[in-house]
Coordinates of C-alpha atoms in Angstrom, one line a residue:
Chain A
M930 CA -13.9 -45.2 13.6
K931 CA -13.6 -48.5 11.7
S932 CA -14.5 -46.8 8.4
H933 CA -11.9 -44.1 9.0
V934 CA -9.2 -46.8 9.4
V935 CA -10.3 -48.4 6.2
L936 CA -10.4 -45.1 4.3
A937 CA -6.9 -44.2 5.6
A938 CA -5.6 -47.6 4.5
L939 CA -7.2 -47.1 1.1
A940 CA -5.7 -43.7 0.8
A941 CA -2.2 -44.9 1.8
T942 CA -2.5 -47.7 -0.8
L943 CA -3.5 -45.3 -3.5
A944 CA -0.7 -42.9 -2.6
A945 CA 1.9 -45.7 -2.7
T946 CA 0.8 -47.1 -6.0
S947 CA 0.3 -43.6 -7.6
A948 CA 2.8 -43.3 -10.5
F949 CA 3.5 -39.7 -9.8
A950 CA 4.3 -37.8 -6.6
E951 CA 3.5 -34.1 -6.5
V952 CA 6.5 -31.8 -7.1
A953 CA 7.4 -29.8 -4.0
P954 CA 8.0 -26.0 -4.4
T955 CA 11.7 -26.5 -3.7
E956 CA 12.1 -29.2 -6.3
V957 CA 10.8 -27.3 -9.3
T958 CA 13.2 -27.3 -12.2
F959 CA 13.4 -24.2 -14.4
E960 CA 14.9 -24.1 -17.9
E961 CA 15.1 -20.5 -19.1
G962 CA 12.1 -19.7 -16.9
A963 CA 10.0 -22.5 -18.2
V964 CA 8.9 -25.6 -16.2
A965 CA 8.3 -28.5 -18.6
Q966 CA 7.1 -31.0 -16.0
S967 CA 3.6 -31.0 -14.7
L968 CA 3.5 -30.4 -10.9
T969 CA 0.9 -33.1 -10.4
G970 CA 1.2 -35.5 -13.4
T971 CA -2.4 -34.9 -14.1
A972 CA -3.9 -32.5 -16.5
G973 CA -5.3 -29.3 -14.8
N974 CA -9.0 -28.4 -14.8
A975 CA -9.4 -25.2 -16.9
E976 CA -12.8 -24.5 -15.3
E977 CA -11.3 -24.5 -11.8
G978 CA -8.5 -22.4 -13.1
S979 CA -11.0 -19.7 -14.3
K980 CA -12.2 -19.4 -10.7
I981 CA -8.8 -19.4 -9.1
V982 CA -7.6 -16.5 -11.3
A983 CA -10.5 -14.4 -10.1
N984 CA -10.5 -15.4 -6.4
R985 CA -9.0 -12.8 -4.1
A986 CA -7.9 -15.4 -1.6
L987 CA -6.2 -17.6 -4.3
G988 CA -4.5 -16.6 -7.5
N989 CA -6.3 -13.2 -7.9
C990 CA -4.5 -12.9 -11.2
V991 CA -7.0 -10.3 -12.4
A992 CA -5.8 -8.0 -9.6
C993 CA -3.0 -7.1 -12.1
H994 CA -4.0 -8.6 -15.4
V995 CA -6.9 -8.2 -17.8
I996 CA -8.6 -11.4 -18.9
S997 CA -11.5 -10.3 -21.2
A998 CA -13.0 -13.8 -21.2
N999 CA -13.3 -13.8 -17.4
S1000 CA -16.3 -12.2 -15.7
A1001 CA -14.3 -11.0 -12.7
D1002 CA -14.9 -7.4 -11.9
F1003 CA -12.3 -4.6 -11.5
Q1004 CA -9.5 -6.2 -13.5
G1005 CA -6.2 -4.5 -12.9
N1006 CA -3.5 -3.3 -15.4
I1007 CA -0.2 -3.7 -13.5
G1008 CA 0.9 -6.6 -15.7
P1009 CA 0.2 -7.3 -19.4
T1010 CA -3.2 -8.5 -20.5
L1011 CA -3.5 -12.3 -20.6
D1012 CA -5.8 -12.2 -23.6
G1013 CA -4.1 -14.5 -26.2
A1014 CA -1.5 -15.7 -23.6
A1015 CA -1.7 -19.2 -25.1
D1016 CA -0.7 -17.8 -28.5
R1017 CA 2.4 -16.2 -27.1
W1018 CA 3.6 -18.8 -24.6
S1019 CA 4.0 -22.5 -24.4
E1020 CA 2.5 -24.6 -21.6
A1021 CA 6.0 -24.9 -20.0
Q1022 CA 6.6 -21.2 -20.2
L1023 CA 3.2 -20.4 -18.7
R1024 CA 3.8 -22.9 -15.9
G1025 CA 7.2 -21.3 -15.2
I1026 CA 5.6 -17.8 -15.0
V1027 CA 2.9 -18.9 -12.7
V1028 CA 5.3 -20.8 -10.4
D1029 CA 7.7 -17.9 -10.2
A1030 CA 7.8 -15.3 -12.9
K1031 CA 11.2 -13.9 -11.8
H1032 CA 12.9 -16.8 -13.6
T1033 CA 11.5 -15.4 -16.8
F1034 CA 11.4 -11.7 -16.0
P1035 CA 14.0 -10.9 -13.3
D1036 CA 12.6 -7.5 -12.4
S1037 CA 8.9 -8.6 -12.4
V1038 CA 6.8 -7.4 -9.5
M1039 CA 4.7 -10.6 -9.9
P1040 CA 4.6 -12.8 -6.8
G1041 CA 5.7 -16.4 -7.2
M1042 CA 2.6 -18.5 -6.8
F1043 CA 4.4 -21.8 -6.0
K1044 CA 7.3 -21.1 -3.8
T1045 CA 8.1 -21.1 -0.1
G1046 CA 10.9 -18.6 0.0
P1047 CA 13.4 -17.3 0.8
Y1048 CA 11.3 -14.3 1.7
I1049 CA 12.1 -11.1 3.7
R1050 CA 9.8 -11.0 6.8
P1051 CA 7.3 -13.5 5.5
G1052 CA 3.9 -13.2 7.1
D1053 CA 1.0 -15.4 7.9
A1054 CA -1.3 -14.6 5.0
Y1055 CA -2.7 -11.1 5.5
T1056 CA -2.6 -11.0 9.4
G1057 CA 0.6 -8.9 9.6
K1058 CA 2.0 -11.6 11.9
A1059 CA 5.1 -13.7 11.3
A1060 CA 4.6 -16.7 9.0
P1061 CA 4.7 -20.3 10.4
A1062 CA 7.9 -22.2 9.8
D1063 CA 6.1 -24.3 7.2
L1064 CA 4.6 -21.5 5.2
P1065 CA 2.6 -23.0 2.3
P1066 CA 2.9 -21.6 -1.2
I1067 CA 0.1 -19.3 -2.4
L1068 CA -1.3 -21.9 -4.7
T1069 CA -1.1 -25.7 -4.4
A1070 CA 0.5 -27.8 -7.2
A1071 CA -3.0 -28.8 -8.4
Q1072 CA -4.2 -25.2 -8.4
V1073 CA -1.1 -24.1 -10.5
E1074 CA -2.0 -26.9 -13.0
D1075 CA -5.6 -25.6 -13.1
V1076 CA -4.5 -22.1 -13.8
V1077 CA -2.1 -23.3 -16.5
A1078 CA -4.9 -25.3 -18.1
Y1079 CA -7.1 -22.2 -18.0
L1080 CA -4.3 -19.9 -19.5
L1081 CA -4.0 -22.4 -22.4
T1082 CA -7.6 -21.6 -23.3
L1083 CA -6.8 -17.9 -23.8
K1084 CA -6.4 -17.7 -27.5
E1085 CA -7.2 -14.9 -29.9
Chain B
M856 CA -21.7 -5.4 -11.6
T857 CA -23.9 -6.2 -14.6
L858 CA -22.6 -6.5 -18.1
R859 CA -24.4 -3.4 -19.2
T860 CA -22.9 -1.1 -16.6
R861 CA -19.5 -2.6 -17.4
A862 CA -20.0 -1.8 -21.0
T863 CA -21.1 1.7 -20.1
M864 CA -18.0 2.2 -18.0
F865 CA -15.7 0.9 -20.7
A866 CA -17.4 3.2 -23.2
A867 CA -16.9 6.2 -20.9
A868 CA -13.3 5.2 -20.3
A869 CA -12.7 4.9 -24.0
A870 CA -14.3 8.3 -24.6
L871 CA -12.1 9.9 -22.0
A872 CA -9.0 8.2 -23.4
C873 CA -9.7 9.2 -27.0
G874 CA -11.5 12.4 -26.8
F875 CA -11.7 15.0 -24.2
G876 CA -9.6 14.1 -21.2
P877 CA -6.6 12.3 -19.8
A878 CA -6.5 8.5 -19.8
M879 CA -8.3 7.2 -16.7
A880 CA -5.1 6.0 -15.2
D881 CA -3.4 9.3 -15.1
P882 CA -3.6 11.6 -12.1
A883 CA -6.4 14.2 -12.4
E884 CA -5.9 17.6 -13.9
A885 CA -7.3 19.5 -10.9
E886 CA -6.3 22.2 -8.6
L887 CA -6.7 21.9 -4.8
V888 CA -8.1 25.1 -3.4
V889 CA -9.6 24.7 0.1
N890 CA -12.5 26.9 1.3
E891 CA -12.0 28.9 -2.0
D892 CA -9.0 30.4 -0.2
I893 CA -6.0 28.2 0.4
T894 CA -4.2 26.9 -2.7
I895 CA -2.3 23.7 -2.1
T896 CA 0.4 22.4 -4.4
T897 CA -0.4 18.9 -5.4
K898 CA 1.9 18.5 -8.4
A899 CA 5.6 19.5 -8.5
P900 CA 8.9 18.6 -10.2
A901 CA 10.6 15.8 -8.2
A902 CA 13.4 16.6 -5.7
A903 CA 16.9 16.2 -7.0
H904 CA 17.4 13.0 -5.0
L905 CA 14.7 11.3 -7.0
E906 CA 16.5 11.7 -10.3
G907 CA 16.1 8.5 -12.4
H908 CA 13.1 7.5 -10.2
L909 CA 10.5 10.1 -10.6
D910 CA 10.2 13.3 -12.7
T911 CA 7.0 14.7 -11.2
V912 CA 5.5 14.2 -7.8
Y913 CA 1.8 14.1 -7.3
S914 CA -0.3 14.2 -4.1
G915 CA -2.6 11.2 -3.6
W916 CA -5.5 13.7 -3.8
L917 CA -5.0 13.7 -7.6
F918 CA -5.6 10.0 -7.9
R919 CA -9.0 10.1 -6.3
E920 CA -12.5 10.5 -7.7
A921 CA -13.9 14.0 -8.1
E922 CA -16.4 13.3 -5.3
T923 CA -13.6 12.4 -2.8
R924 CA -11.5 15.3 -3.9
K925 CA -14.3 17.7 -3.3
M926 CA -14.7 16.6 0.3
Q927 CA -11.3 18.0 1.0
M928 CA -12.0 21.4 -0.6
D929 CA -14.4 22.6 2.1
D930 CA -13.7 22.2 5.8
F931 CA -17.4 21.7 6.5
D932 CA -17.4 18.6 4.3
N933 CA -14.0 17.3 5.6
P934 CA -14.6 14.6 8.3
M935 CA -11.1 15.4 9.7
F936 CA -12.5 18.5 11.3
V937 CA -14.2 16.5 13.9
Y938 CA -10.7 15.4 15.0
A939 CA -9.2 18.9 14.5
E940 CA -11.8 20.3 16.9
R941 CA -11.1 17.7 19.5
G942 CA -7.4 18.4 19.1
Q943 CA -7.9 22.1 19.5
E944 CA -9.9 21.5 22.7
A945 CA -7.1 19.2 24.1
W946 CA -4.6 21.9 23.2
D947 CA -6.2 24.3 25.7
T948 CA -7.0 21.7 28.4
V949 CA -4.8 21.5 31.5
E950 CA -3.8 17.9 32.1
G951 CA -1.3 16.0 34.3
T952 CA 0.5 16.6 37.5
E953 CA 2.2 19.8 36.4
G954 CA -1.0 21.7 35.9
K955 CA -0.2 22.6 32.3
S956 CA -1.9 22.6 28.9
C957 CA -0.1 22.7 25.6
A958 CA -1.1 26.4 25.3
N959 CA 0.7 27.3 28.5
C960 CA 4.1 26.7 26.8
H961 CA 3.3 27.0 23.1
G962 CA 0.7 29.7 23.1
D963 CA -2.0 29.8 20.4
I964 CA -1.7 26.7 18.3
A965 CA -1.8 28.8 15.1
E966 CA 1.4 30.5 16.1
G967 CA 3.1 27.9 18.2
M968 CA 2.7 25.1 15.7
K969 CA 3.0 27.0 12.4
G970 CA 5.2 25.0 10.0
V971 CA 5.9 22.2 12.5
R972 CA 4.2 19.4 10.6
A973 CA 6.1 20.3 7.4
T974 CA 9.4 19.4 9.1
M975 CA 8.3 16.0 10.5
P976 CA 9.8 13.6 11.2
K977 CA 12.9 15.3 12.6
V978 CA 16.0 14.6 14.6
N979 CA 15.6 15.8 18.2
A980 CA 18.2 17.4 20.5
A981 CA 19.4 13.9 21.6
G982 CA 20.0 12.8 18.0
N983 CA 17.0 10.5 17.7
L984 CA 14.6 10.6 14.8
W985 CA 11.2 11.5 16.1
S986 CA 7.8 11.6 14.5
M987 CA 5.2 14.3 15.6
E988 CA 3.7 11.7 17.9
D989 CA 7.0 11.3 19.7
F990 CA 7.3 15.0 20.3
I991 CA 3.7 15.2 21.6
N992 CA 4.2 12.3 24.0
D993 CA 7.5 13.8 25.2
C994 CA 5.6 17.0 26.1
R995 CA 2.9 15.1 27.8
T996 CA 5.0 12.8 29.9
N997 CA 8.0 15.1 30.7
R998 CA 6.5 18.5 30.8
M999 CA 2.9 18.0 31.7
G1000 CA 3.2 14.9 33.9
A1001 CA 0.3 13.4 31.8
E1002 CA 0.1 9.9 30.4
A1003 CA 1.4 9.1 26.9
W1004 CA -1.2 8.6 24.2
K1005 CA -1.1 5.5 22.1
W1006 CA 0.2 6.1 18.6
N1007 CA -3.1 5.4 16.8
S1008 CA -5.5 6.5 19.5
D1009 CA -8.2 9.1 18.7
N1010 CA -6.6 11.5 21.2
M1011 CA -3.3 11.3 19.3
K1012 CA -4.8 11.6 15.9
S1013 CA -6.9 14.6 17.0
M1014 CA -3.8 16.4 18.2
T1015 CA -1.7 15.5 15.1
T1016 CA -4.6 16.8 13.0
A1017 CA -4.9 20.1 14.8
V1018 CA -1.1 20.6 14.6
S1019 CA -0.9 19.5 11.0
L1020 CA -3.5 22.1 10.0
Q1021 CA -1.2 24.8 11.1
S1022 CA 1.1 23.8 8.2
R1023 CA -1.7 23.6 5.6
G1024 CA -0.5 25.0 2.3
M1025 CA 3.2 25.1 3.4
P1026 CA 5.7 23.1 1.5
V1027 CA 7.1 19.8 2.8
A1028 CA 10.4 20.8 4.6
V1029 CA 12.0 17.7 6.0
A1030 CA 15.7 17.8 6.6
I1031 CA 17.5 14.8 5.0
D1032 CA 21.1 15.8 5.5
G1033 CA 23.4 16.3 8.5
P1034 CA 22.2 14.1 11.5
A1035 CA 19.2 13.0 9.5
A1036 CA 21.2 11.4 6.7
E1037 CA 21.8 8.0 8.2
F1038 CA 18.1 7.6 9.1
W1039 CA 17.1 8.7 5.6
E1040 CA 19.5 6.2 4.0
R1041 CA 17.9 3.4 6.0
G1042 CA 14.5 4.6 5.1
K1043 CA 15.4 4.5 1.5
E1044 CA 16.7 1.0 1.7
M1045 CA 13.5 -0.1 3.3
Y1046 CA 11.5 1.6 0.5
Y1047 CA 13.1 -0.6 -2.1
T1048 CA 13.1 -3.8 0.0
R1049 CA 10.6 -6.4 -1.4
Y1050 CA 8.8 -7.7 1.7
G1051 CA 6.6 -10.7 2.4
Q1052 CA 5.4 -13.6 0.4
L1053 CA 4.2 -11.3 -2.4
E1054 CA 7.7 -9.9 -2.6
L1055 CA 6.6 -6.3 -3.0
S1056 CA 8.5 -3.1 -2.1
C1057 CA 6.9 0.3 -1.7
A1058 CA 8.5 1.1 -5.1
S1059 CA 6.8 -1.9 -6.8
C1060 CA 3.5 -0.2 -6.5
H1061 CA 4.1 3.5 -5.7
E1062 CA 7.1 4.2 -8.0
Q1063 CA 6.8 1.6 -10.8
N1064 CA 3.0 1.5 -11.0
Y1065 CA 1.4 4.6 -9.8
G1066 CA -1.6 5.5 -12.0
N1067 CA -2.3 1.8 -12.6
Y1068 CA -4.9 -0.3 -10.9
I1069 CA -4.7 -3.3 -8.6
R1070 CA -8.2 -4.6 -8.9
A1071 CA -10.3 -1.5 -7.9
D1072 CA -7.4 0.3 -6.2
H1073 CA -6.0 3.2 -8.2
L1074 CA -2.3 3.3 -7.1
S1075 CA -0.9 6.7 -6.1
Q1076 CA 2.7 7.6 -5.4
G1077 CA 2.1 6.9 -1.7
Q1078 CA 2.9 10.5 -0.7
T1079 CA 2.4 11.4 3.0
N1080 CA 1.8 15.1 2.6
G1081 CA -2.0 14.6 3.1
F1082 CA -1.6 12.8 6.5
P1083 CA -3.2 12.4 8.9
L1084 CA -6.2 11.8 6.7
Y1085 CA -9.7 10.5 6.7
R1086 CA -10.0 7.1 5.1
L1087 CA -13.6 6.5 3.9
K1088 CA -13.0 2.8 3.9
D1089 CA -12.2 2.8 7.6
A1090 CA -14.6 5.6 8.4
A1091 CA -11.8 7.0 10.6
A1092 CA -8.6 9.1 10.7
V1093 CA -5.4 7.2 9.7
S1094 CA -1.9 8.0 10.7
I1095 CA 1.1 7.6 8.4
H1096 CA 2.5 4.6 10.4
Q1097 CA -1.0 3.0 10.4
R1098 CA -1.0 3.1 6.6
F1099 CA 2.5 1.6 6.6
V1100 CA 1.4 -1.2 8.7
G1101 CA -1.5 -1.9 6.3
C1102 CA 0.7 -1.8 3.2
I1103 CA 3.4 -4.1 4.6
R1104 CA 0.7 -6.5 5.9
D1105 CA -0.8 -6.5 2.4
T1106 CA 2.4 -7.9 1.0
R1107 CA 1.8 -11.0 3.2
A1108 CA 4.7 -9.9 5.4
E1109 CA 5.3 -9.7 9.1
T1110 CA 4.7 -5.9 9.5
F1111 CA 6.6 -3.5 11.8
A1112 CA 4.9 -1.7 14.7
A1113 CA 3.5 1.9 14.5
G1114 CA 6.1 4.1 16.2
S1115 CA 8.9 1.7 15.5
Q1116 CA 12.4 3.0 14.6
E1117 CA 12.0 1.4 11.1
F1118 CA 8.7 3.2 10.4
R1119 CA 10.1 6.6 11.6
E1120 CA 13.0 6.1 9.1
L1121 CA 10.6 5.1 6.4
E1122 CA 8.4 8.1 7.2
L1123 CA 11.4 10.4 6.8
Y1124 CA 12.3 8.9 3.4
V1125 CA 8.8 8.9 2.1
A1126 CA 8.2 12.5 3.3
S1127 CA 11.3 13.5 1.3
R1128 CA 9.8 12.0 -1.8
G1129 CA 7.1 14.7 -1.3
L1130 CA 9.5 17.6 -1.3
G1131 CA 7.9 20.2 -3.6
L1132 CA 4.3 19.3 -2.5
D1133 CA 2.4 21.2 0.2
I1134 CA 1.1 19.8 3.5
E1135 CA -2.6 19.3 3.1
G1136 CA -3.2 19.3 6.9
A1137 CA -6.0 16.8 6.8
G1138 CA -6.6 14.8 3.6
V1139 CA -9.6 12.7 2.6
R1140 CA -9.1 9.5 0.7
P1141 CA -11.3 6.5 -0.3

């Protein structure tokens, strides 16, 4: 009990003194589709990113995109290959596409990974039931940054 | 999967793409002949209303592996015939307070139900759009004095299978004009609505991306002419509305119920996208 209180106090202090508050999905600023500002203020972890893009419950980017450098099986071909993505796009552009690609490609079928709506009949994950009022984005801010860091390693 | 089998697969794919066959993503060049007797049209020029959307319509059968396709070519190999036999049995069985079976009014299923599946869903005498399940339950409750079957029950699927087989090899023949027009328009609007957190419409996958892969799933045009069908993944028969539920759920959306007005309208519109194809009676899919 006591240690929990201490930990909570410590966490509160850290949060209060942290120089950067996470950007909320509704506060993301796009400039021609790109998002210049990091969502967390901390560099993403490319190694984590490589797992998120392959994980069906998280980004599952390989469902639609080929990433030759990734060992994920059954990579799809709905979207363009991500091989060499870092040669074609800047960090800000990649972040914008991951957050919500429709700001870059208005007709894209790609889901926005860091948005909370407005949606038509949003559901609670894959249950088929209605979403809770506070439906979280598909990826957290930190996970988006991890994915962006990973995409920046994809050079040809 | 090991690297070696992956490499082999890619080599095989490359060989197919470059040399002696269509690219892996295309629908197969194959002809569906069942029991070496019934030829079923699985590829046809698209209906006029699809102009600007699709040039050619393809049955989902053409997007499946040779092994799966083969299961549908012989009734002994087609697991749907377990359902068909049960349905045929129920057809001849007296049930309910009125002491009647289906056969008492409709006669032999082969005659009484010939061509019926091809026209479904359809506007009834009262002006409502009904699926085959609605017509079956109407007979059961109002003429036989029997209990309605649940939409996705084995009993219902057995009957819809038995009835559908009486249209096998007949072209899709849904009416989309006259009293059906307003339902068809709403179904069309639904088809192009991007539902759920993934913001995907039916068209996102089945019009814009058929032939492509989402992970291991080879996307078809989402045609319904093969339904009801056996889904190997579920090891069971699947109704049209059941598949609609699954697809909308997979967009991370709040789905609609099987048998809902929305799904009957969507069923009509999707069926009309298959005009030109034949009813398969009882398909088999992965």
